[in-house]
Coordinates of C-alpha atoms in Angstrom, one line a residue:
X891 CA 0.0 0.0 0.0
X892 CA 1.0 3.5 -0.5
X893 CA 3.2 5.1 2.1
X894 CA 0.0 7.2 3.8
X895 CA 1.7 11.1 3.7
X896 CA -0.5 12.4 6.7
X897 CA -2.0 15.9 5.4
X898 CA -4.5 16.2 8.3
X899 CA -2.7 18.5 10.3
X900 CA -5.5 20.9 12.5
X901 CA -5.4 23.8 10.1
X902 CA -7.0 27.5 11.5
X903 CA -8.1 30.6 10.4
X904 CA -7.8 34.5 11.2
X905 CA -9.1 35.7 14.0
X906 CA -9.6 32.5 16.3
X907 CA -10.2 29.2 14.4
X908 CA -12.2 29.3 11.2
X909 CA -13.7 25.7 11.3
X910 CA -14.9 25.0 8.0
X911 CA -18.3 23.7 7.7
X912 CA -19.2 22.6 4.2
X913 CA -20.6 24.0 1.2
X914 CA -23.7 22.1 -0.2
X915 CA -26.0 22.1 -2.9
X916 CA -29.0 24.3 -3.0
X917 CA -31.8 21.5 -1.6
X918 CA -29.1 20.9 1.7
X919 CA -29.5 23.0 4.6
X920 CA -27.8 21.6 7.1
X921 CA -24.7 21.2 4.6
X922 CA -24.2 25.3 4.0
X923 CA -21.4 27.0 5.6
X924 CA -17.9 28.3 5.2
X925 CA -14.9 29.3 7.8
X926 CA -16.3 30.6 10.8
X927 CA -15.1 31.9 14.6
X928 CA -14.4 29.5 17.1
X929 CA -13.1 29.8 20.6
X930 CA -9.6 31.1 22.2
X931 CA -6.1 27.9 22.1
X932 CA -5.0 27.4 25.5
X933 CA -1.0 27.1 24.4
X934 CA -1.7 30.3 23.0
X935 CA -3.3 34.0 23.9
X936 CA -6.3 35.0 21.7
X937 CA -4.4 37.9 20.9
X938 CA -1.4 35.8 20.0
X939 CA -3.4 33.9 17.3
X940 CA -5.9 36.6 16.3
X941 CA -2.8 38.5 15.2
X942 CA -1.1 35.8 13.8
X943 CA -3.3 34.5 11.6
X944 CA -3.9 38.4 10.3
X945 CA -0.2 38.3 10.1
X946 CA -0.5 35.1 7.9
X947 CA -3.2 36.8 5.1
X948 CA -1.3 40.3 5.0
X949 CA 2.3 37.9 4.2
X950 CA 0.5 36.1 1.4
X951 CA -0.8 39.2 0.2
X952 CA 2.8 40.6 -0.8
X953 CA 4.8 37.5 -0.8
X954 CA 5.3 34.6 -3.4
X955 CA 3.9 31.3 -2.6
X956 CA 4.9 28.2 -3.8
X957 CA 1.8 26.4 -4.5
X958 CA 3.1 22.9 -5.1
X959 CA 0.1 20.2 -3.2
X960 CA 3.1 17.5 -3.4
X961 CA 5.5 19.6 -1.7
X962 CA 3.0 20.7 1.0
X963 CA 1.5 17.4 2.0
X964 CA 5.0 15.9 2.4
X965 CA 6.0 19.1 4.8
X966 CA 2.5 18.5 6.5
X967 CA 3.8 15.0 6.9
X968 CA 7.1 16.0 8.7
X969 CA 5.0 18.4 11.1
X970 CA 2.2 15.4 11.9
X971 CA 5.1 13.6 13.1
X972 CA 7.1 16.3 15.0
X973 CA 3.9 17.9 16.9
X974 CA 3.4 15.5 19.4
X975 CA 6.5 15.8 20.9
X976 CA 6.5 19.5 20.8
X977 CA 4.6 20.2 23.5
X978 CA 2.2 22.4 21.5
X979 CA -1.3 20.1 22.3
X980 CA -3.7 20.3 20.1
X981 CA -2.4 23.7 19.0
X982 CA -3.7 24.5 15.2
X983 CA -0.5 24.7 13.2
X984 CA -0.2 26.2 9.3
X985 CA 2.7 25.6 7.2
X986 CA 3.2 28.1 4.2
X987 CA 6.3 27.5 1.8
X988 CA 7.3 30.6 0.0
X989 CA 9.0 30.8 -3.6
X990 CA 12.1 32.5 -2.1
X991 CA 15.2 31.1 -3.4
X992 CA 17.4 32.5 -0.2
X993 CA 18.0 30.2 2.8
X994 CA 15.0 31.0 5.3
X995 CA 12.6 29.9 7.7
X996 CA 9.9 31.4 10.4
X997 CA 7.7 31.2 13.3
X998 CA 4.8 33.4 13.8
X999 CA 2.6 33.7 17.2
X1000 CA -0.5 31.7 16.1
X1001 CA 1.0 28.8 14.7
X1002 CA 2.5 29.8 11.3
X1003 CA 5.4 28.0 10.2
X1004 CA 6.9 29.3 6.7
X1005 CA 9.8 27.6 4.8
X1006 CA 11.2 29.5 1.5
X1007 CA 12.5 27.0 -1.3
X1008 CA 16.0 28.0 -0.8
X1009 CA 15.7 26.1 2.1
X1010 CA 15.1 22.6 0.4
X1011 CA 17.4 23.6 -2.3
X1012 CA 20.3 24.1 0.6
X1013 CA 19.3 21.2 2.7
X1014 CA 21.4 18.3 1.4
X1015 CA 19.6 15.9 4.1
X1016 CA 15.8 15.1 5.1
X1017 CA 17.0 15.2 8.7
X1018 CA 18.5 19.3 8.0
X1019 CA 15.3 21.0 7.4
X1020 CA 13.7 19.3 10.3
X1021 CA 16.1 20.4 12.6
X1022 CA 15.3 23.9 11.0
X1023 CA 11.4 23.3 11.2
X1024 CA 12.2 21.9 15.3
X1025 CA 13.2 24.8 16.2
X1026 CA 11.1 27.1 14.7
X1027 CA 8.8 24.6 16.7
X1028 CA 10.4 25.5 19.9
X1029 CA 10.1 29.3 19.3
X1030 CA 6.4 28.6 19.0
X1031 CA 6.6 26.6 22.3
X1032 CA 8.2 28.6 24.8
X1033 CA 6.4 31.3 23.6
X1034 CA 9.5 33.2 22.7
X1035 CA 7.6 36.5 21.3
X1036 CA 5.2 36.8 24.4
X1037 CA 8.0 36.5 26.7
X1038 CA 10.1 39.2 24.7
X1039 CA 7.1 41.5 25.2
X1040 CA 6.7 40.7 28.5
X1041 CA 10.5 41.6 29.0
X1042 CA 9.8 44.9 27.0
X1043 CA 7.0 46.3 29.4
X1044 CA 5.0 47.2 26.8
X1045 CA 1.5 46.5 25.8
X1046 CA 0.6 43.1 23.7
X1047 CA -1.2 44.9 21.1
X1048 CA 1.1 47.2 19.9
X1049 CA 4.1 45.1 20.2
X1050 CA 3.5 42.4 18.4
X1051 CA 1.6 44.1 15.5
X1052 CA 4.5 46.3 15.5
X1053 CA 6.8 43.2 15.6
X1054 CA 5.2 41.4 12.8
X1055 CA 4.4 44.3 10.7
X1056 CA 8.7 44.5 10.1
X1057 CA 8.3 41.0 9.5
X1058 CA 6.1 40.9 6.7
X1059 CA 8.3 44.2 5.6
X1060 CA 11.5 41.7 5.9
X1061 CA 9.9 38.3 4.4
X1062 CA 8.2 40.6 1.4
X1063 CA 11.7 41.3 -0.1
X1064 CA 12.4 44.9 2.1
X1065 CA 15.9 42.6 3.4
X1066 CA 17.7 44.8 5.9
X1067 CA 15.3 47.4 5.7
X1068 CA 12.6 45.2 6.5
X1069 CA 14.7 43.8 9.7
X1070 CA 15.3 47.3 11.1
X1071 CA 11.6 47.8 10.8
X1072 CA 10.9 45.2 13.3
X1073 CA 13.8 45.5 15.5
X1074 CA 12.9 49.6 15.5
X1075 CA 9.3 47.9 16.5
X1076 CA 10.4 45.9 19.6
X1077 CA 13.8 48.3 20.7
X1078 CA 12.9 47.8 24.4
X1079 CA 13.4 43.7 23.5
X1080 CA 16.0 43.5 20.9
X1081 CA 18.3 46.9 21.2
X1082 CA 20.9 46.1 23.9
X1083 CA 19.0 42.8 24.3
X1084 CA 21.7 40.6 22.2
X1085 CA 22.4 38.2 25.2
X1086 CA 18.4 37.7 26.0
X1087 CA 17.9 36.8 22.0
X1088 CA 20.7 34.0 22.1
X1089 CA 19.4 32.7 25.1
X1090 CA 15.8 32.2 22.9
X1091 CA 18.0 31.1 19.9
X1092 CA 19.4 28.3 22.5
X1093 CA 17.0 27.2 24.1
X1094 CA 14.7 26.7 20.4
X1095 CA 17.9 24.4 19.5
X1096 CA 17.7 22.6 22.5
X1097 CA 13.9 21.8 22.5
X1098 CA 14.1 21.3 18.7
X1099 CA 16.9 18.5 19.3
X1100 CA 14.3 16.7 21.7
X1101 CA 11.6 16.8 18.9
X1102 CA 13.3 15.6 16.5
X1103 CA 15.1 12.9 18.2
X1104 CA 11.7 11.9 19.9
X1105 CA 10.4 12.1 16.3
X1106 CA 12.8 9.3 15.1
X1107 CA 15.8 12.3 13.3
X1108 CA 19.2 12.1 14.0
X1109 CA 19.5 15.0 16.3
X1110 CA 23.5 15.7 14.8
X1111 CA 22.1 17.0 11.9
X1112 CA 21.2 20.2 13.3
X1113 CA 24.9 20.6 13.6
X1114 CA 25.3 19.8 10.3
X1115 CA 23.3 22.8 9.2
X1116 CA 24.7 25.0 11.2
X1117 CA 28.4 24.0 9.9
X1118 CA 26.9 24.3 6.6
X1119 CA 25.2 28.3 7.1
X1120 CA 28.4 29.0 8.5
X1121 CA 30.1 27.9 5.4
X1122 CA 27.7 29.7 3.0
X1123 CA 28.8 33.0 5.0
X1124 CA 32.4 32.7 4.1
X1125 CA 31.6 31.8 0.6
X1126 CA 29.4 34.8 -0.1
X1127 CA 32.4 37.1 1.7
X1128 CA 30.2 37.3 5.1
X1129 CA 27.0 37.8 4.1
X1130 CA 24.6 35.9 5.7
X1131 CA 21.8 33.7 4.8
X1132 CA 18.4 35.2 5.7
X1133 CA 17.9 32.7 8.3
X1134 CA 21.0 34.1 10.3
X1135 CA 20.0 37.5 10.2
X1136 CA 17.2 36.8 12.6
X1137 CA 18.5 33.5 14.2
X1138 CA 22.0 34.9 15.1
X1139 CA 24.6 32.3 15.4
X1140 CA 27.9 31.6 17.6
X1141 CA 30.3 28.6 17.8
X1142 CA 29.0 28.3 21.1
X1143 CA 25.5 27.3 20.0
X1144 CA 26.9 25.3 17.6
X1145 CA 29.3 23.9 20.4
X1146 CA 26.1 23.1 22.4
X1147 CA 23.8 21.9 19.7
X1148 CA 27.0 19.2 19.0
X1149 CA 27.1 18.1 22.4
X1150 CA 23.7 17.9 23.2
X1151 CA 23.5 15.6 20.0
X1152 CA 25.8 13.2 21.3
X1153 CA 23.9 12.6 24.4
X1154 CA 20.7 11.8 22.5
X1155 CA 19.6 8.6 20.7
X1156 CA 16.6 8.9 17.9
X1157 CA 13.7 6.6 18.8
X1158 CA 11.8 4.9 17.5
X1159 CA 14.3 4.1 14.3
X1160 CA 12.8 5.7 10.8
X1161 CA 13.5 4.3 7.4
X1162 CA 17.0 5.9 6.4
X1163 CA 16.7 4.7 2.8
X1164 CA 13.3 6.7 1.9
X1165 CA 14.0 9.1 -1.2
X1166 CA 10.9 10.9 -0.6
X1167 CA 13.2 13.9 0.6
X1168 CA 15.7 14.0 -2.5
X1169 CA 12.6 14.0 -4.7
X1170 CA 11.0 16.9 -3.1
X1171 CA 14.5 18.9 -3.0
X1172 CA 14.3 17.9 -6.9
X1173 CA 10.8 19.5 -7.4
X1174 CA 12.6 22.6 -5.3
X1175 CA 15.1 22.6 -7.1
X1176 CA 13.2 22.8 -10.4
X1177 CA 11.3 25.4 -9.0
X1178 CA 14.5 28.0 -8.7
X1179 CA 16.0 26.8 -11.7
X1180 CA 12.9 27.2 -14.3
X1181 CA 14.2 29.1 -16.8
X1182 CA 16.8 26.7 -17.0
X1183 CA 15.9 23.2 -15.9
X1184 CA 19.1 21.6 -16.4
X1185 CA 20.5 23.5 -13.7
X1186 CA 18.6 21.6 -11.8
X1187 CA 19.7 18.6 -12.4
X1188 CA 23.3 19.4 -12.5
X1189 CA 23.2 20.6 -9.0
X1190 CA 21.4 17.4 -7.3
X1191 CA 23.8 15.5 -8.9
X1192 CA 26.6 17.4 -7.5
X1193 CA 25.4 16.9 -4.0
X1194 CA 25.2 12.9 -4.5
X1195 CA 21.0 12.3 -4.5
X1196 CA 20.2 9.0 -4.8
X1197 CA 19.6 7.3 -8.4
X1198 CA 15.6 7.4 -8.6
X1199 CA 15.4 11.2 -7.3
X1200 CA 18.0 11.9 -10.5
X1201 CA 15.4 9.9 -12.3
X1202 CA 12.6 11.2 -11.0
X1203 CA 13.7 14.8 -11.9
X1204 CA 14.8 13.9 -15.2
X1205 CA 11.0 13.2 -15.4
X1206 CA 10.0 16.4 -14.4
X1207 CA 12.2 18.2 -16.7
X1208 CA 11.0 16.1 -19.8
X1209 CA 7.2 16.8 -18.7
X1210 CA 8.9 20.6 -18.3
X1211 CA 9.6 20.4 -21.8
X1212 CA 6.1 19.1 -22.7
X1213 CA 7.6 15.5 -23.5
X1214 CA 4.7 14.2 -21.7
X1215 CA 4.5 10.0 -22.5
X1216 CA 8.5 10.1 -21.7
X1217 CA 7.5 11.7 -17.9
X1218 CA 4.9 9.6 -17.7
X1219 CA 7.0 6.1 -18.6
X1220 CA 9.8 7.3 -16.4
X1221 CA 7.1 8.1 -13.3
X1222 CA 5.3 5.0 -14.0
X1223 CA 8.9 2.7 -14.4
X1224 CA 9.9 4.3 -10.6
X1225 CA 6.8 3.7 -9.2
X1226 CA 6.8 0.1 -10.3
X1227 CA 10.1 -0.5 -8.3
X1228 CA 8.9 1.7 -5.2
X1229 CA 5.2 0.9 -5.0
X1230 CA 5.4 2.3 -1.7
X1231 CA 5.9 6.2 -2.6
X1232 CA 3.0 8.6 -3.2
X1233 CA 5.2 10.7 -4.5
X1234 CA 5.2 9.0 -7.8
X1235 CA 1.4 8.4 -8.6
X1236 CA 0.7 11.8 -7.2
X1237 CA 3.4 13.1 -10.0
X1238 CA 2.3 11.2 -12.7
X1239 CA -1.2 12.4 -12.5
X1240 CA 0.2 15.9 -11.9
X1241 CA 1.8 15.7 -15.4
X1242 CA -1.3 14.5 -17.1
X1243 CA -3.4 16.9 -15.7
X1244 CA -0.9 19.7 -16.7
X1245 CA -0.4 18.3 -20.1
X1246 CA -4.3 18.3 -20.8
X1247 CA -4.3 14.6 -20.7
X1248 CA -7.8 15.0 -18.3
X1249 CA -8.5 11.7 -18.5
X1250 CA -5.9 10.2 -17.8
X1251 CA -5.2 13.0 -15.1
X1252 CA -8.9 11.7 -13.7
X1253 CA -7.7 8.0 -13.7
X1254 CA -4.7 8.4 -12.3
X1255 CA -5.7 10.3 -9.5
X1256 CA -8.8 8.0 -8.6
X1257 CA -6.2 5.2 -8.3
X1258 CA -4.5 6.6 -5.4
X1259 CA -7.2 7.4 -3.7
X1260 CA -8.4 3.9 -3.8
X1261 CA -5.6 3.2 -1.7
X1262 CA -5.4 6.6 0.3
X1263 CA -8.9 7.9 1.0
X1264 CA -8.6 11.4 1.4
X1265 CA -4.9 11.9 -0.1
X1266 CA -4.6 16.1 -0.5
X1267 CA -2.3 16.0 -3.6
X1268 CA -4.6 13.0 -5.6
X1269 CA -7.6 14.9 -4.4
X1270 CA -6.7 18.2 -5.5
X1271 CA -5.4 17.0 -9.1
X1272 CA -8.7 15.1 -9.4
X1273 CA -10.7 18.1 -8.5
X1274 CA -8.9 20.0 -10.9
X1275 CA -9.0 18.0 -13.7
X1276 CA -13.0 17.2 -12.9
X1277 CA -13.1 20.5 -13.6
X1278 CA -12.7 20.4 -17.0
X1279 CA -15.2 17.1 -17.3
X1280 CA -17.9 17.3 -14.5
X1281 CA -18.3 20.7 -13.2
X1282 CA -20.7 18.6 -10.7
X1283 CA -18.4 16.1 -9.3
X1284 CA -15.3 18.6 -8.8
X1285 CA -17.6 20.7 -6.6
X1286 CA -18.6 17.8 -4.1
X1287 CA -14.8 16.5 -4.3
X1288 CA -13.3 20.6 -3.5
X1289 CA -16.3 20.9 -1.3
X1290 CA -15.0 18.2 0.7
X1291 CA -11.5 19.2 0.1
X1292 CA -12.0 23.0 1.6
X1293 CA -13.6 21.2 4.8
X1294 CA -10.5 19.8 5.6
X1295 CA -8.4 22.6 4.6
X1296 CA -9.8 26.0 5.4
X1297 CA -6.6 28.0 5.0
X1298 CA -5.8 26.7 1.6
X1299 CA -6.6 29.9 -0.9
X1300 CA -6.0 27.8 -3.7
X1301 CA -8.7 25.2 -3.1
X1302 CA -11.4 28.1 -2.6
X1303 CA -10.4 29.4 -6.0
X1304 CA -10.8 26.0 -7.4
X1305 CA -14.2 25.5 -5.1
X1306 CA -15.7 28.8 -6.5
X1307 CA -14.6 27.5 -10.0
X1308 CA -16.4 24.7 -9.8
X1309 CA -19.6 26.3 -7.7
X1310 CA -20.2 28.8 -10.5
X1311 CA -19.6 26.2 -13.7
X1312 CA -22.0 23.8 -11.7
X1313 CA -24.7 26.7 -11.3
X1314 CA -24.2 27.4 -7.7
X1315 CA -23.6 30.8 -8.4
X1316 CA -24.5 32.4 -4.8
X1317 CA -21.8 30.2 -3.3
X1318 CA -19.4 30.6 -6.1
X1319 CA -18.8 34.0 -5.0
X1320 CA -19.0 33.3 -1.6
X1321 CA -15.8 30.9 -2.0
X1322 CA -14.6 33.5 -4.2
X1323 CA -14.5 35.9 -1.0
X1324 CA -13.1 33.6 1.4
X1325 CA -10.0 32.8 -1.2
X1326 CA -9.9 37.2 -1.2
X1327 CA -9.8 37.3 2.3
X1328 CA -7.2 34.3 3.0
X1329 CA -5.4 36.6 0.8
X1330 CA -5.2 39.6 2.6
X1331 CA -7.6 41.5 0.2
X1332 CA -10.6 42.1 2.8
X1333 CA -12.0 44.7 1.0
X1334 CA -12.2 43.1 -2.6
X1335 CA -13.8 40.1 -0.4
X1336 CA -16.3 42.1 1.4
X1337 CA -17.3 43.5 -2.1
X1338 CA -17.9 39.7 -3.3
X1339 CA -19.8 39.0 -0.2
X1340 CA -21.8 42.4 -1.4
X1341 CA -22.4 40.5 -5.2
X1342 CA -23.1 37.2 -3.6
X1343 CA -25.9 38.7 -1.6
X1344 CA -27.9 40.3 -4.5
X1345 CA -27.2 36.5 -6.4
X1346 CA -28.5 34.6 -3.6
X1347 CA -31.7 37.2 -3.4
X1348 CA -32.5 37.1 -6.4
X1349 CA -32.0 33.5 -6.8
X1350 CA -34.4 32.8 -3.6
X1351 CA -31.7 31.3 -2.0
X1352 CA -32.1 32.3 1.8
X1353 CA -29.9 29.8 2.9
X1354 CA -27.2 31.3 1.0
X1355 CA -28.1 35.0 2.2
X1356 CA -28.1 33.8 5.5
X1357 CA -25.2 32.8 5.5
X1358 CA -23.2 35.3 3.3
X1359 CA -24.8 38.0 6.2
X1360 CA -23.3 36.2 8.8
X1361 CA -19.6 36.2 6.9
X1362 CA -20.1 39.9 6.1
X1363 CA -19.5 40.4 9.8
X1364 CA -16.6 38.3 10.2
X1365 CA -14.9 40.5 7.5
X1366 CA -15.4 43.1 9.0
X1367 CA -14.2 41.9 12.3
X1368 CA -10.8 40.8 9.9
X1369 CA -10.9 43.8 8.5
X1370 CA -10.1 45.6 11.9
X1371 CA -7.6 43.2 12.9
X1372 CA -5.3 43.1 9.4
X1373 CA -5.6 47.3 9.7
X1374 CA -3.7 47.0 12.9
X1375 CA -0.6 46.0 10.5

């Protein structure tokens, strides 16, 4: 059977938790219903994840995603098996991977996790970026930015809007500009507080050592990366990678990080010969090196990937250069001799679908899920390529899809594709807003909720007017929040 890659991680929404309730045809009441407020996270302040997940829609607003399913659910995957020993609880986490080519990763009050590409194109090992994503982990944890404010003496509000507003400024492309911003923000935390933020930086690399060794990681490869930023800096003549500039780094950390290691033993044991990881760096590094693919592949063979991830990028290159029945023999000859890896159906059905092979793209997908009910990237493909077939069907398989991921934008752009082509044209635009306002673009999205109103009225759906009222007044609500930035 398919190696299962988890994708149920406890997503949330701005504000508190949006929980999703579904969207339904016209003659099913009880079925209507999009993301709506919750109650306050007991790891967390309300404030904390209010502002965080305001944070989140204002960053993908400016900033670059990289909207890859594959990529995501495999990431999902690590975190499913790293939260539990986090000591986060049921906290709702979000991961959000950024086309940034430059070496960086965060942690945002609320639960946000970001990872640019640069990362996976850096990381020559599985067991590197999760000692990156561990620690951000154990910022989130000790609660490193409600301590720091707490240390400031100044009021939550201000602070941490303050604090995450030169964030977003740093992670939209502003660089140093963007890092003054929020270090201006927080001067009673970070000016003359060097020793305070190394203490934070240490004690994130010692949790995130636990939780990844607890996880089953080998806990030495956080080392690893550190040697390995350190030797980027004296390559580029001192200039650090992104990452450094806000997680600032001494031999001493790395002294302790090493020794630390070497005390602790990974249990239980993982498999050490999965190439899920090489594969994903290939589809990251594809990503950077677009405009000239066989970069790409030069560069993981350089760094020594293992045969089948060369392989299975080749097959991405030839699908890149719309040699589509070449892809699709290579993707089909590596999944025959690893049966086991999602990676490779999922991929094969991506190609299809993006080479107009529908069909195909439908068929492949379906298989999957025959073996992995519920499989994000298999669903989303098949949703997708339903799309182009049976307007009917792709709404009740996005429908289902947006339930169980309320924070995706994506899938409410594909959802409100598939409402309006299927004649649900009230809740078309209703999904419409919600992808606007996961977007950071409140008001566009309030005037959607606007359009979707008169629809529904003049349709006679009350249901859907009902319902769109009731949103109206969330926006609002987000609207006030997201100003604060």
């Amino acid at each position: 059977m398919l190696r299962t890659l988890r994708t149920c991680l406890t997503t949330g929404a701005m504000g508190l938790t949006l929980a999703l309730a579904v969207l339904a045809p016209a003659n099913a009441v009880d079925d209507y219903g999009l993301p709506s407020l919750t109650g306050d996270h007991q790891t967390m302040s309300g404030e904390e994840y209010r502002l965080g997940r305001a944070w989140l829609r204002q960053f993908r607003a400016q900033v670059p995603l990289w909207d890859d399913p594959i990529s995501q659910a495999y990431v999902e995957s690590l975190m499913n098996r790293l939260l539990p020993h986090s000591g986060l609880g049921n906290m709702p986490t979000i991961v959000t991977l950024v086309d940034n080519r430059a070496l960086n990763a965060f942690a945002v009050p609320g639960g946000v996790i970001g990872l640019n590409v640069g990362l996976f194109t850096f990381a020559e090992e599985e067991d590197a970026v999760v000692s990156v994503v561990a620690h951000e982990l154990g910022h989130l944890s000790q609660r490193h930015y409600a301590r720091g404010r707490a240390r400031a003496e100044q009021t939550q509000m201000p602070t941490m809007a303050a604090m995450l507003a030169g964030m977003l400024i740093a992670a939209a492309g502003g660089g140093d500009a963007g890092i003054a911003a929020a270090m201006g923000s927080q001067a009673a935390f970070i000016q003359d507080q060097l020793t305070y933020s190394r203490r934070f930086e240490q004690e994130a690399d010692r949790l995130g050592l636990q939780i990844m060794t607890q996880a089953g990681f080998d806990p030495g490869a956080m080392a690893r990366m550190f040697h390995a930023m350190q030797r980027q800096v004296s390559l580029q003549g001192g200039n650090p990678p992104e990452f450094l500039l806000t997680h600032p780094m001494t031999e001493g950390r790395i002294n302790d990080a090493e020794a630390r290691a070497a005390q602790l033993t990974p249990a239980p044991p993982r498999e050490v010969d999965d190439p899920s990881y090489h594969m994903i760096r290939a589809r990251a590094l594809l990503q950077v090196h677009q405009r000239d693919p066989q970069q790409a592949a030069t560069r993981l063979a350089q760094d020594q990937a293992p045969d089948v991830a060369k392989r299975y990028l080749d097959a991405l290159i030839a699908a890149y250069r719309g040699q589509t029945d070449a892809a699709l023999n290579q993707l089909d000859a590596v999944a025959r001799e690893l049966p086991d890896l999602a990676i490779l159906p999922d991929s094969a059905a991506e190609v299809a679908f993006k080479a107009g092979r529908y069909d195909d793209a439908i068929e492949r997908s379906r298989r999957v899920l025959r073996l992995m009910p519920g499989h994000m990237p298999a669903t989303r493909i098949l949703g997708e390529a339903l799309l182009q077939r049976d307007p009917d069907a792709a709404y009740r398989i996005l429908r289902e899809l947006a339930e169980q991921r309320p924070e995706d934008p994506q899938v409410f752009t594909l959802l409100a594709a598939a409402a309006g082509r299927s004649g649900r044209e009230a809740w078309g635009h209703l999904a419409r807003a919600e992808q606007m306002q996961l977007t950071g673009d409140i008001q566009r999205a309030i005037r959607q909720l606007d359009v979707a109103r008169q629809v529904a009225e003049q349709s006679g759906d009350s249901n859907a007017a009902a319902r769109i009222e009731q949103r109206r007044e969330a926006f609002i609500g987000y609207r006030e929040t997201m100003e604060q930035f």
